[in-house]
Short mmCIF file of C-alpha atoms and ligand atoms in Angstrom, two decimals:
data_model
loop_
_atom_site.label_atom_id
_atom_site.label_comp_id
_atom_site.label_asym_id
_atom_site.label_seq_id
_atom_site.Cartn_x
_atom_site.Cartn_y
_atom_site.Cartn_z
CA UNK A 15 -6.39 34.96 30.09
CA UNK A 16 -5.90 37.34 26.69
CA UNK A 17 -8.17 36.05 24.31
CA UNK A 18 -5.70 35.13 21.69
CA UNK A 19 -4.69 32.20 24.48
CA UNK A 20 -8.28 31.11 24.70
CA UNK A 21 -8.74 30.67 20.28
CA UNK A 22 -5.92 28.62 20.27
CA UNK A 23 -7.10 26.73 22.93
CA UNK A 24 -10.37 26.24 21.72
CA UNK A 25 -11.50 23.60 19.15
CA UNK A 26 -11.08 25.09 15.68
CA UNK A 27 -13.93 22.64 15.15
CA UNK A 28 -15.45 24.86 17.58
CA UNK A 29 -14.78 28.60 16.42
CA UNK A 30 -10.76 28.49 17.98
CA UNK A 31 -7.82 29.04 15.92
CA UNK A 32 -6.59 26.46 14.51
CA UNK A 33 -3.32 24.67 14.84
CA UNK A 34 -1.47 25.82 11.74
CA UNK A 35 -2.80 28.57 8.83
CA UNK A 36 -3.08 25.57 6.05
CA UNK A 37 -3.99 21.80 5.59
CA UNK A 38 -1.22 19.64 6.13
CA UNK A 39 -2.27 16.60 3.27
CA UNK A 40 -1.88 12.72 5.08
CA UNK A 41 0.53 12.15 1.81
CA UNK A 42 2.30 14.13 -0.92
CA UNK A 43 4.37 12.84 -3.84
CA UNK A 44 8.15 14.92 -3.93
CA UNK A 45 8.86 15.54 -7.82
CA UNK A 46 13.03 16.94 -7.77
CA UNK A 47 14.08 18.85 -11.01
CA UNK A 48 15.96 15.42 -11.85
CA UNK A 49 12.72 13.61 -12.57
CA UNK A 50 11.53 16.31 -14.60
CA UNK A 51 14.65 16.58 -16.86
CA UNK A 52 14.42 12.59 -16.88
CA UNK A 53 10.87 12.77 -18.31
CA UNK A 54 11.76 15.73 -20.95
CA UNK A 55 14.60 13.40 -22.17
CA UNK A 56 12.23 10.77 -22.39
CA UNK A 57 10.23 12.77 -24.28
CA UNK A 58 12.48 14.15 -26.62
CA UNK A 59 13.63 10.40 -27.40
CA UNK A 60 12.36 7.37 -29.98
CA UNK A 61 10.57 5.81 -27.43
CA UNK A 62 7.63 7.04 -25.44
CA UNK A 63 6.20 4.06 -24.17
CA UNK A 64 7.94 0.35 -24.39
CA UNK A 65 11.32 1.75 -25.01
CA UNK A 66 14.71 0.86 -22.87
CA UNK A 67 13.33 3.28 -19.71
CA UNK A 68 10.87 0.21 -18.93
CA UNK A 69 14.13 -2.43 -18.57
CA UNK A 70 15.98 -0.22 -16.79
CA UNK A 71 13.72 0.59 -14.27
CA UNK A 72 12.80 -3.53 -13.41
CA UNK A 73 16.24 -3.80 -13.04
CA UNK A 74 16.84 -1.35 -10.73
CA UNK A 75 13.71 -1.79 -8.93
CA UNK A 76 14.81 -5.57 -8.78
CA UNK A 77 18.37 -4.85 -7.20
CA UNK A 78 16.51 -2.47 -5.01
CA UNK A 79 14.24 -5.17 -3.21
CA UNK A 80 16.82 -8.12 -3.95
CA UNK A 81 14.76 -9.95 -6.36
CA UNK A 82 15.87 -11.87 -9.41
CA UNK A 83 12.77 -10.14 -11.77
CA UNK A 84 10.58 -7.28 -11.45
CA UNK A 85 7.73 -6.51 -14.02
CA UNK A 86 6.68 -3.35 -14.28
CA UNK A 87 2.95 -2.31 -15.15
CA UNK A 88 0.26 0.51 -15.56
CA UNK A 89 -0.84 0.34 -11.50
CA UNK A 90 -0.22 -1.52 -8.65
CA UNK A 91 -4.28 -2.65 -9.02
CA UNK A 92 -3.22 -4.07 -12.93
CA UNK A 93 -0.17 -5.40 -11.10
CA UNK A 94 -2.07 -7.53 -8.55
CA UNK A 95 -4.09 -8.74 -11.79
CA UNK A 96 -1.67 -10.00 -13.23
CA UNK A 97 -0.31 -11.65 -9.91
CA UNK A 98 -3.87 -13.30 -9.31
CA UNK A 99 -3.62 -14.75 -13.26
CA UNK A 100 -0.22 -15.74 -12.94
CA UNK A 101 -0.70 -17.56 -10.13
CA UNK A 102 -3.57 -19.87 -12.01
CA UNK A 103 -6.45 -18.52 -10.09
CA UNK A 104 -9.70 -19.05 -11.67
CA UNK A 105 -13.28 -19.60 -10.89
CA UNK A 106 -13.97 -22.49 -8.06
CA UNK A 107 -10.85 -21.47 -6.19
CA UNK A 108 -10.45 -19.33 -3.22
CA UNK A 109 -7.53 -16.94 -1.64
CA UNK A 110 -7.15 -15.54 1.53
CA UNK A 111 -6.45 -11.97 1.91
CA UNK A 112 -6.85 -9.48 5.16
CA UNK A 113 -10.63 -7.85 4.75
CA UNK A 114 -8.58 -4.30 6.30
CA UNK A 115 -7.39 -3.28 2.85
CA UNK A 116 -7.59 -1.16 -0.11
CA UNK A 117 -10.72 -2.97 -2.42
CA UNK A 118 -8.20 -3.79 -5.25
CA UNK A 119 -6.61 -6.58 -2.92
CA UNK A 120 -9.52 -8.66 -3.22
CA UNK A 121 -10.46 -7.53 -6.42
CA UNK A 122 -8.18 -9.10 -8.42
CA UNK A 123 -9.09 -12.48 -7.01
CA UNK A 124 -12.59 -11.34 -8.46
CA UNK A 125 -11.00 -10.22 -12.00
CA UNK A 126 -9.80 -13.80 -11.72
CA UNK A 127 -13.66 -15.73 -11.43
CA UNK A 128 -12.11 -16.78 -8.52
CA UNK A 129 -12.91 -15.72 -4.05
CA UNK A 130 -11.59 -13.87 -1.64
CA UNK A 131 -11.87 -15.52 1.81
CA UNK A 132 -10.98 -12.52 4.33
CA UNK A 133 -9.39 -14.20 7.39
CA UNK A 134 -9.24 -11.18 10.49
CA UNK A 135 -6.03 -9.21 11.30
CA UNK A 136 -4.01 -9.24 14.60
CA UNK A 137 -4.90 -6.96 16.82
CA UNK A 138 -1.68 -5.17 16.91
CA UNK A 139 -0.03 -4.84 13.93
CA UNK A 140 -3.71 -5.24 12.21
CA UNK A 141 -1.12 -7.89 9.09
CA UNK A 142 -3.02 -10.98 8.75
CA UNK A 143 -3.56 -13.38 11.98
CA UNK A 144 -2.00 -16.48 10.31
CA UNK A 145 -3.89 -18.68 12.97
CA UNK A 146 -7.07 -17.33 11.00
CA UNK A 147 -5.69 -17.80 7.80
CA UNK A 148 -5.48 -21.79 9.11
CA UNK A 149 -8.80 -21.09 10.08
CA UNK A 150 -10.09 -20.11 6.88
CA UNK A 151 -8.42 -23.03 4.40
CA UNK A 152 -10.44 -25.58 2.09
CA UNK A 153 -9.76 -27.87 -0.27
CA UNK A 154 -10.37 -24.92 -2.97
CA UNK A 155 -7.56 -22.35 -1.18
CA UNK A 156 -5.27 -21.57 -3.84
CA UNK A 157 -3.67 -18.51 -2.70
CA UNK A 158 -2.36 -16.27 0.02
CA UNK A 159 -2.47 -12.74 -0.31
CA UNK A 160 -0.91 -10.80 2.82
CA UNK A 161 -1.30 -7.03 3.13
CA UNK A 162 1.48 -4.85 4.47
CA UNK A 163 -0.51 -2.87 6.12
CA UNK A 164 0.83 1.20 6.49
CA UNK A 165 4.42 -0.72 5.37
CA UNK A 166 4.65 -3.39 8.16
CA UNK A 167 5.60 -6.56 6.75
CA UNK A 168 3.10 -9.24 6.99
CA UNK A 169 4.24 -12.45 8.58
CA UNK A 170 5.83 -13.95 5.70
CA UNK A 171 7.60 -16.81 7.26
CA UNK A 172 4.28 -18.39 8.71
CA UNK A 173 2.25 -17.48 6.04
CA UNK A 174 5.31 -19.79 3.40
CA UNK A 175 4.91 -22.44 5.71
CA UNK A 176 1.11 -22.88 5.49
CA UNK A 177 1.52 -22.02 1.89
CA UNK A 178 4.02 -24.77 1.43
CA UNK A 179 2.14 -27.29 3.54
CA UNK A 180 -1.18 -26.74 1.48
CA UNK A 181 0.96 -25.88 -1.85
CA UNK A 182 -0.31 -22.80 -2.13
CA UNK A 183 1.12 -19.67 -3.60
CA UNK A 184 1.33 -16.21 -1.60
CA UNK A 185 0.69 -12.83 -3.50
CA UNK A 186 2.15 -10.18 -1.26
CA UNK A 187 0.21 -6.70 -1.68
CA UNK A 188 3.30 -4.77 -0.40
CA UNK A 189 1.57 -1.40 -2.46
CA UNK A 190 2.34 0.10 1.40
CA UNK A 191 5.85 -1.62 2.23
CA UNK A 192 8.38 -0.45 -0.64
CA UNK A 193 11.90 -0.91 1.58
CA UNK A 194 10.31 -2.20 4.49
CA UNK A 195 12.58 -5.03 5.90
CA UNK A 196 11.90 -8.67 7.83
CA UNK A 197 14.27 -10.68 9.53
CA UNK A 198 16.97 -8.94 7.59
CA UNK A 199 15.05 -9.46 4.08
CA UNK A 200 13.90 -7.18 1.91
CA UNK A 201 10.19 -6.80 1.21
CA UNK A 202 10.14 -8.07 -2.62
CA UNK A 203 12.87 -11.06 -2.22
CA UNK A 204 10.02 -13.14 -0.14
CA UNK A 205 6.86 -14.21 -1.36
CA UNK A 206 6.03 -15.92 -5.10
CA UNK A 207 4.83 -12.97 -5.93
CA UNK A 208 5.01 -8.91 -4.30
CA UNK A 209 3.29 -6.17 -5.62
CA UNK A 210 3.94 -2.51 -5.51
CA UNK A 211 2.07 0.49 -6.49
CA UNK A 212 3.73 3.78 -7.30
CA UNK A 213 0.42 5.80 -6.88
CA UNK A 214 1.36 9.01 -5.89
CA UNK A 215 1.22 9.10 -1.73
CA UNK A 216 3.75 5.90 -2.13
CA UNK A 217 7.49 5.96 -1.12
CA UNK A 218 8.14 6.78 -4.82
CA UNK A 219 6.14 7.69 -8.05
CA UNK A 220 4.82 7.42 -11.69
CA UNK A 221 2.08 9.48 -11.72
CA UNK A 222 -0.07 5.76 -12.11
CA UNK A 223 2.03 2.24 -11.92
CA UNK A 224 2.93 -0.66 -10.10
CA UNK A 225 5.43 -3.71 -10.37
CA UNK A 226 5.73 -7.50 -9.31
CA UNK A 227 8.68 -8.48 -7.96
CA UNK A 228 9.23 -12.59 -8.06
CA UNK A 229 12.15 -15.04 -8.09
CA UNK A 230 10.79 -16.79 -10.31
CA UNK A 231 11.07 -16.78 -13.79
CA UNK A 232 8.17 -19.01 -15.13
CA UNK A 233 6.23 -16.56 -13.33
CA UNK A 234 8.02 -13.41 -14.61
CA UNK A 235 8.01 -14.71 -18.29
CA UNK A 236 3.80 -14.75 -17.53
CA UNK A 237 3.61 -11.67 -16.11
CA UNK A 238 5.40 -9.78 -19.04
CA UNK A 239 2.89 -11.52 -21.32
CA UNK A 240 -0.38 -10.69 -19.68
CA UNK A 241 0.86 -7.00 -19.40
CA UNK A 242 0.95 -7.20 -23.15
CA UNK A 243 -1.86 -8.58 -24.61
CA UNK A 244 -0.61 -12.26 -24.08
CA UNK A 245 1.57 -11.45 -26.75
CA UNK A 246 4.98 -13.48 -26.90
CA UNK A 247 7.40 -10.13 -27.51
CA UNK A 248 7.08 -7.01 -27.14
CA UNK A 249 6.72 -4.14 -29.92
CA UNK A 250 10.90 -3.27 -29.22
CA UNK A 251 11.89 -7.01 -29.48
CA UNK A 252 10.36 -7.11 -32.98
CA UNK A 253 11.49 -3.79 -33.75
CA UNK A 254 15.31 -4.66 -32.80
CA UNK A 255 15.09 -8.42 -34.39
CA UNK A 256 13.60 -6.80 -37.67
CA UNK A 257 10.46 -9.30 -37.47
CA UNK A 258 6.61 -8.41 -38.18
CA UNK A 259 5.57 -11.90 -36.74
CA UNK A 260 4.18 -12.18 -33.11
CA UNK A 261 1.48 -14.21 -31.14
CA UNK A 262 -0.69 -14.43 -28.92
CA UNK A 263 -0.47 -16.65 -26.60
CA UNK A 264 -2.99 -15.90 -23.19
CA UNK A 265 -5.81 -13.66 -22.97
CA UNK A 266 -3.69 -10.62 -21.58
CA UNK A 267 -4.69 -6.53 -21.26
CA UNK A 268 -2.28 -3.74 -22.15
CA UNK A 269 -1.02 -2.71 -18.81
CA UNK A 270 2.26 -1.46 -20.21
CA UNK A 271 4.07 1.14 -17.78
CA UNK A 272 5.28 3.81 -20.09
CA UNK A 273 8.85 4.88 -20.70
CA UNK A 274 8.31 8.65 -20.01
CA UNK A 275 7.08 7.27 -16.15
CA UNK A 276 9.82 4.46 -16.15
CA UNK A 277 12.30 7.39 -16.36
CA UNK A 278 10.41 9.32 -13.57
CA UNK A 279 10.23 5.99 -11.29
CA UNK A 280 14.41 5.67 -11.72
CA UNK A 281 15.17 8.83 -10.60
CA UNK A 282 12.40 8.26 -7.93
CA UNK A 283 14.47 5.13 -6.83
CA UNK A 284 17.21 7.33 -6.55
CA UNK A 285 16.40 8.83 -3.57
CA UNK A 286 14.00 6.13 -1.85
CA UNK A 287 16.96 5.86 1.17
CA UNK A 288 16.63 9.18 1.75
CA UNK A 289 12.35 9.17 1.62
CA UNK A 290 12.61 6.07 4.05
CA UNK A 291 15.04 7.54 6.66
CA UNK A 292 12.64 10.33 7.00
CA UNK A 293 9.40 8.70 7.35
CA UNK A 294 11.49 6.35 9.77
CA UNK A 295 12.26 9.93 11.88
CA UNK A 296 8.86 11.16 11.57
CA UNK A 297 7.54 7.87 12.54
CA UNK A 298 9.82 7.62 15.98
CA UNK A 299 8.97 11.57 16.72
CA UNK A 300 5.23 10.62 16.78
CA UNK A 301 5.25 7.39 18.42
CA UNK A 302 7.34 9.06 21.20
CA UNK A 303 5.00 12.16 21.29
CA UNK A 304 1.76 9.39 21.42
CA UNK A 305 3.07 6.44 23.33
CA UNK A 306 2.38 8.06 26.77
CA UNK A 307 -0.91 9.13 25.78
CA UNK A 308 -4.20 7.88 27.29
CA UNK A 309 -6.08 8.35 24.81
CA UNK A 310 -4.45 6.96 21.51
CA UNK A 311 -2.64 3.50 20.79
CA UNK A 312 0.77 3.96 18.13
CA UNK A 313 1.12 1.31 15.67
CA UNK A 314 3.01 -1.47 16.88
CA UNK A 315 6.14 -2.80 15.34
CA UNK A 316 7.06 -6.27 15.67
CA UNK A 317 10.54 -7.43 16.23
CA UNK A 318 12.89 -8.02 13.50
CA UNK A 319 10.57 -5.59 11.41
CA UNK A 320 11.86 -2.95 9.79
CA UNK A 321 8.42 -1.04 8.40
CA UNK A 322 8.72 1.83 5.41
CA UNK A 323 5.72 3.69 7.01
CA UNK A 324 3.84 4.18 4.29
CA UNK A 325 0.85 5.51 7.10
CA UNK A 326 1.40 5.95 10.37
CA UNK A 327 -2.16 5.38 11.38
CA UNK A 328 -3.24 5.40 14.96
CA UNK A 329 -6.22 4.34 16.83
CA UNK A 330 -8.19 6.32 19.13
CA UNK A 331 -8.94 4.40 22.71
CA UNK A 332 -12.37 5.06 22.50
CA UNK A 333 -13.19 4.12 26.00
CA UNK A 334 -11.55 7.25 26.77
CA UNK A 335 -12.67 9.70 24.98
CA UNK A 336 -15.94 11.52 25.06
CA UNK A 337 -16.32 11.34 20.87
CA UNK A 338 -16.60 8.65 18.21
CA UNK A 339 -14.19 8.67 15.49
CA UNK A 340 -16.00 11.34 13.26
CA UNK A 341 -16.14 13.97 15.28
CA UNK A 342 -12.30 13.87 16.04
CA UNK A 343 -11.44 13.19 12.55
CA UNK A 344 -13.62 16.44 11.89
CA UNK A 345 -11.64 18.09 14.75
CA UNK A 346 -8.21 17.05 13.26
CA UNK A 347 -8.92 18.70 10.05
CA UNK A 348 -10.40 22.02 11.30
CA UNK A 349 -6.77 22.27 12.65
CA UNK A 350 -5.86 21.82 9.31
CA UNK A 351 -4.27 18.10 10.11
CA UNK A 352 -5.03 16.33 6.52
CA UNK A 353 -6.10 13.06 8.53
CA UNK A 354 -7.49 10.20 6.56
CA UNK A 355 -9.07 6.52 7.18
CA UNK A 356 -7.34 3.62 6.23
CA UNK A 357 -9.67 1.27 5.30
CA UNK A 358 -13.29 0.49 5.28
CA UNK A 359 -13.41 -3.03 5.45
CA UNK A 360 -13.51 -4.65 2.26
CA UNK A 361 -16.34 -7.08 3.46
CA UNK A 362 -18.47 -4.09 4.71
CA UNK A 363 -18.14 -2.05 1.08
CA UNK A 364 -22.00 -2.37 -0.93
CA UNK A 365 -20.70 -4.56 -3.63
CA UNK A 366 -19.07 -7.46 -1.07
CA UNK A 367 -22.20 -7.10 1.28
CA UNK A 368 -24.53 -7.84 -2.12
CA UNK A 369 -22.54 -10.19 -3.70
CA UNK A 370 -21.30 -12.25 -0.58
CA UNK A 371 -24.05 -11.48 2.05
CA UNK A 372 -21.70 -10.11 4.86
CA UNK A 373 -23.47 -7.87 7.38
CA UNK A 374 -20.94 -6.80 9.39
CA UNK A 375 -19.46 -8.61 12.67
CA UNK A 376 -17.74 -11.25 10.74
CA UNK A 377 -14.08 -9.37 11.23
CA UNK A 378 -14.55 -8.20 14.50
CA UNK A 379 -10.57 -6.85 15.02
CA UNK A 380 -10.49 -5.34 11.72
CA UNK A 381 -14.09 -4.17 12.23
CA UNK A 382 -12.84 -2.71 15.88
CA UNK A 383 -10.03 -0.98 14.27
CA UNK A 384 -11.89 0.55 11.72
CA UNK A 385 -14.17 1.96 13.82
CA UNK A 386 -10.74 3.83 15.66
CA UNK A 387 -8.01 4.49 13.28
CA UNK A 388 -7.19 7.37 12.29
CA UNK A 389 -3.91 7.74 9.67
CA UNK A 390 -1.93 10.84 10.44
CA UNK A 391 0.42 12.93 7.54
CA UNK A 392 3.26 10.73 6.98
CA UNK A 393 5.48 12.13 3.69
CA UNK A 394 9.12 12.66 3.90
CA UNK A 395 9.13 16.15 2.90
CA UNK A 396 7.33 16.76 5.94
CA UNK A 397 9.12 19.79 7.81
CA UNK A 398 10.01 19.54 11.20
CA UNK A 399 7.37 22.13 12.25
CA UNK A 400 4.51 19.65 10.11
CA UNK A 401 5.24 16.90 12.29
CA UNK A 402 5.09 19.31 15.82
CA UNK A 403 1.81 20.90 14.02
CA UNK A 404 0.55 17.38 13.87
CA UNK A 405 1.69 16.37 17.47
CA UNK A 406 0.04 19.55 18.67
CA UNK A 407 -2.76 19.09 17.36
CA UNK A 408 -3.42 15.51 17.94
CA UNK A 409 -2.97 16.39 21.86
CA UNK A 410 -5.22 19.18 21.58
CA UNK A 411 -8.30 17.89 20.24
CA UNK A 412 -7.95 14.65 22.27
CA UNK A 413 -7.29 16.28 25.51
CA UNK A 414 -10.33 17.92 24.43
CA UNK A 415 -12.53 14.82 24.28
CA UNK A 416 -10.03 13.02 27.28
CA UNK A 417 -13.37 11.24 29.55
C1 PLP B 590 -2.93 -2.00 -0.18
C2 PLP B 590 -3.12 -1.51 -1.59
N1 PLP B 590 -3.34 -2.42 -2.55
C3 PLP B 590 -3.51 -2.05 -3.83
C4 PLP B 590 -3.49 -0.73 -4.21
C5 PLP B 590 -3.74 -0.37 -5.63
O1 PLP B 590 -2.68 0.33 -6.21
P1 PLP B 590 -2.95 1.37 -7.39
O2 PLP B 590 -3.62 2.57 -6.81
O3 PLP B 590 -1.56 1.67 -7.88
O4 PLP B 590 -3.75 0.69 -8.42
C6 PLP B 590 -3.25 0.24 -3.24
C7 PLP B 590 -3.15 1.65 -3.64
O5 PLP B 590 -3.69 2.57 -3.34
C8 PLP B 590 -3.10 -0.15 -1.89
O6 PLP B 590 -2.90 0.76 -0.94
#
C-alpha cells in the first residue's frame, strides 16, 4: 500500500490526511445580490428602522406559515419574551418546556419572575414526551412551551389538548422549524403563540431577529406593544396621523426589528422553498448513507411530519464504539467536518444547577442524548461533494472507533 492510501486512511486526528482541504461550518447563512440591493434601497429610503419594510415582512411571513398575525422583533430570544409576557406569566407560575434546548427557551419564563419545569424528551425524536409534560403539571402550570427540536415539529395536537384541559397556553419555540409541516399544517398556524429566530444558521436571515406568529389578535395587539416600549402606536402611526400624543401603556423594551433587516428577511422569504427542498435532499442523502450503520442512530421522523431540518444531528451508539463523544467530535473536525453539539441541557448549565439545585440525572433521555449527539453541516448551499465529504468522513472516523 502507497503511502498516500495509508494518510487518507488514517485519522487526521491522528497525523492522516484529512477528508477535505477546508472546514465545512455545521451552518452558513446564503446572502443573494437581491438582499443586498433590498438593504441599499432601504438604506437610501426615509425609513431605517420602523418604516413600511417591518409590515411587509409580518405579512408575508404570516401568509408564509398560514397565520392570521406575525410580529416581528429584534431576536427570536426578545421574541420568546415577549411570548412569555403576553401570555400573563409572572412570578408564582410555572411552564413546561423540554430541558434539551437552547438556554433562551427557559429563559424567558425567568425574564417573566416566573419557572421553567423541564419535563424529559422522547427518546426518538428527543420533542417533548407529552406523558411527562402530564407528569410535570400543578396547580401553578401556566404554560407550555414545546421545542422543535433540529425542525421536527413537537407534538402539537397532544400538547393543545392538555393545554385546553388545564387552560393553559402553549408557546411554541419553533426558532429550528421555519416551514416544517404537521398533519398537513404549517408550523406557525398551531399553537397560541410560535416563535422564530432568524439568527443567521436559520432557514432564512436578518443578521439578528425573530417573530411570533399567533391567531390571535388580543395577543398580537400585546406583542406589538411590548416590542415598543408598551407604547400604544408606533413612531410611523403618529408620524402618518400628524399626532405628538402617545402612551404608555405596559412596561415593554424596544425590541423593534429594523426596516433595513425587514427588507433583507423578504427577500430571504423569497427563496425559503428552495432552502427547504435542499436541506430536505441533504437530509434523505445522509439518513440513507447512516441508516445501515452500526454505529450511529439518524434522527427519526414521525409520521405525518414534515421537518425543515434546521440540524440534522445524530447520535453516536456508544456501546459500539471504542470512544466517548469528544474524541469523535475532535476526529470529525480534524477532517475538517464543522460538527457541533446541540444542546447542553438547560438543567445541567451553572446558573440552573445554582439557582434550582439540579445535579444531573433528573432528564435521563435528554441527559443520554446529550452525552451522544453529534449535529452534522446541514445548510442548503451545501454542494453535493460537502454532503459526500461529510458522509465520508463520518464512516471513516467511526469505522475507526467501530468495537
Ligand atoms: C431553540 C432556540 N430557541 C431560541 C433561540 C434564540 O434565538 P435568537 O438567537 O434569535 O435570540 C434559538 C437560537 O439560537 C434556538 O435555537
Amino acid at each position: 500500500m502507497g503511502s498516500a492510501s495509508t494518510l487518507a486512511q488514517m485519522l487526521a486526528l491522528h497525523g492522516g490526511q484529512p477528508v477535505r482541504p477546508t472546514l465545512l461550518p455545521y451552518g452558513r447563512q446564503s446572502i443573494s445580490e437581491a438582499d443586498i440591493q433590498a438593504v441599499v434601497e432601504v438604506l437610501r429610503s426615509d425609513w431605517l428602522t420602523t418604516g413600511p419594510k417591518v409590515g411587509e415582512f409580518e405579512e408575508a411571513f404570516a401568509a408564509r406559515v398560514q397565520a392570521r398575525h406575525a410580529v416581528s422583533f429584534s431576536s427570536g430570544t426578545a421574541a420568546l419574551h415577549a411570548a412569555a409576557f403576553a401570555a400573563g406569566l409572572k412570578p408564582g407560575d410555572e411552564a413546561i418546556t423540554s430541558p434539551l434546548t437552547f438556554a433562551a427557551t427557559a429563559n424567558c419564563v425567568l425574564y417573566q419572575g416566573a419557572t421553567p419545569v423541564f419535563a424529559d424528551v422522547r427518546s426518538d425524536t428527543l420533542n417533548l414526551d407529552t406523558v411527562e409534560v402530564r407528569r410535570r403539571l400543578t396547580s401553578k402550570t401556566r404554560a407550555i412551551l414545546p421545542v422543535d427540536f433540529a425542525g421536527h415539529p413537537a407534538e402539537l395536537e397532544e400538547i393543545a389538548s392538555i393545554a385546553a384541559e388545564r387552560g393553559l397556553i402553549v408557546i411554541e419555540d419553533a426558532c429550528h422549524a421555519l416551514g416544517s409541516e404537521l398533519n398537513g399544517h404549517r408550523v406557525g398556524s398551531v399553537a397560541d403563540m410560535t416563535v422564530f429566530s432568524f439568527h443567521p444558521v436559520k432557514h432564512i436571515t436578518t443578521g439578528e431577529g425573530g417573530m411570533v406568529t399567533t391567531n390571535n389578535g388580543a395577543f398580537a395587539e400585546t406583542l406589538r406593544r411590548f416590542r415598543n416600549h408598551g407604547i400604544s402606536s408606533d413612531a410611523r402611526q403618529r408620524h402618518a396621523s400628524g399626532q405628538w400624543h402617545y402612551e404608555m401603556v405596559l412596561l415593554g423594551f424596544n425590541y423593534r426589528l429594523p426596516d433595513i433587516v425587514c427588507a433583507l428577511g423578504l427577500e430571504q422569504l423569497k427563496r425559503l422553498d428552495e432552502n427547504l427542498r435542499r436541506r430536505r435532499e441533504i437530509a434523505a442523502r445522509y439518513s440513507a448513507a447512516f441508516s445501515s450503520m452500526p454505529t450511529v442512530l439518524p434522527p427519526a421522523v414521525l409520521e405525518a411530519c414534515d421537518p425543515a431540518w434546521h440540524l440534522y444531528p445524530v447520535r453516536l451508539r456508544l456501546e459500539k464504539l471504542t470512544a466517548r463523544r469528544a474524541e469523535i467530535f475532535a476526529a470529525l473536525r480534524a477532517e475538517n467536518i464543522g460538527v457541533n453539539v446541540h444542546y447542553i441541557p438547560v438543567h445541567l448549565h451553572p446558573y440552573y444547577r445554582d439557582r434550582f439545585g439540579y445535579q444531573g440525572g433528573e432528564y435521563p433521555v435528554a441527559e443520554d442524548a446529550y452525552e451522544r449527539l453529534i449535529s452534522l453541516p446541514m445548510f442548503h448551499s451545501m454542494s453535493d461533494q460537502d454532503v459526500q465529504d461529510v458522509i465520508k468522513a463520518v464512516r471513516k472516523v467511526l469505522s475507526a472507533y467501530h468495537l
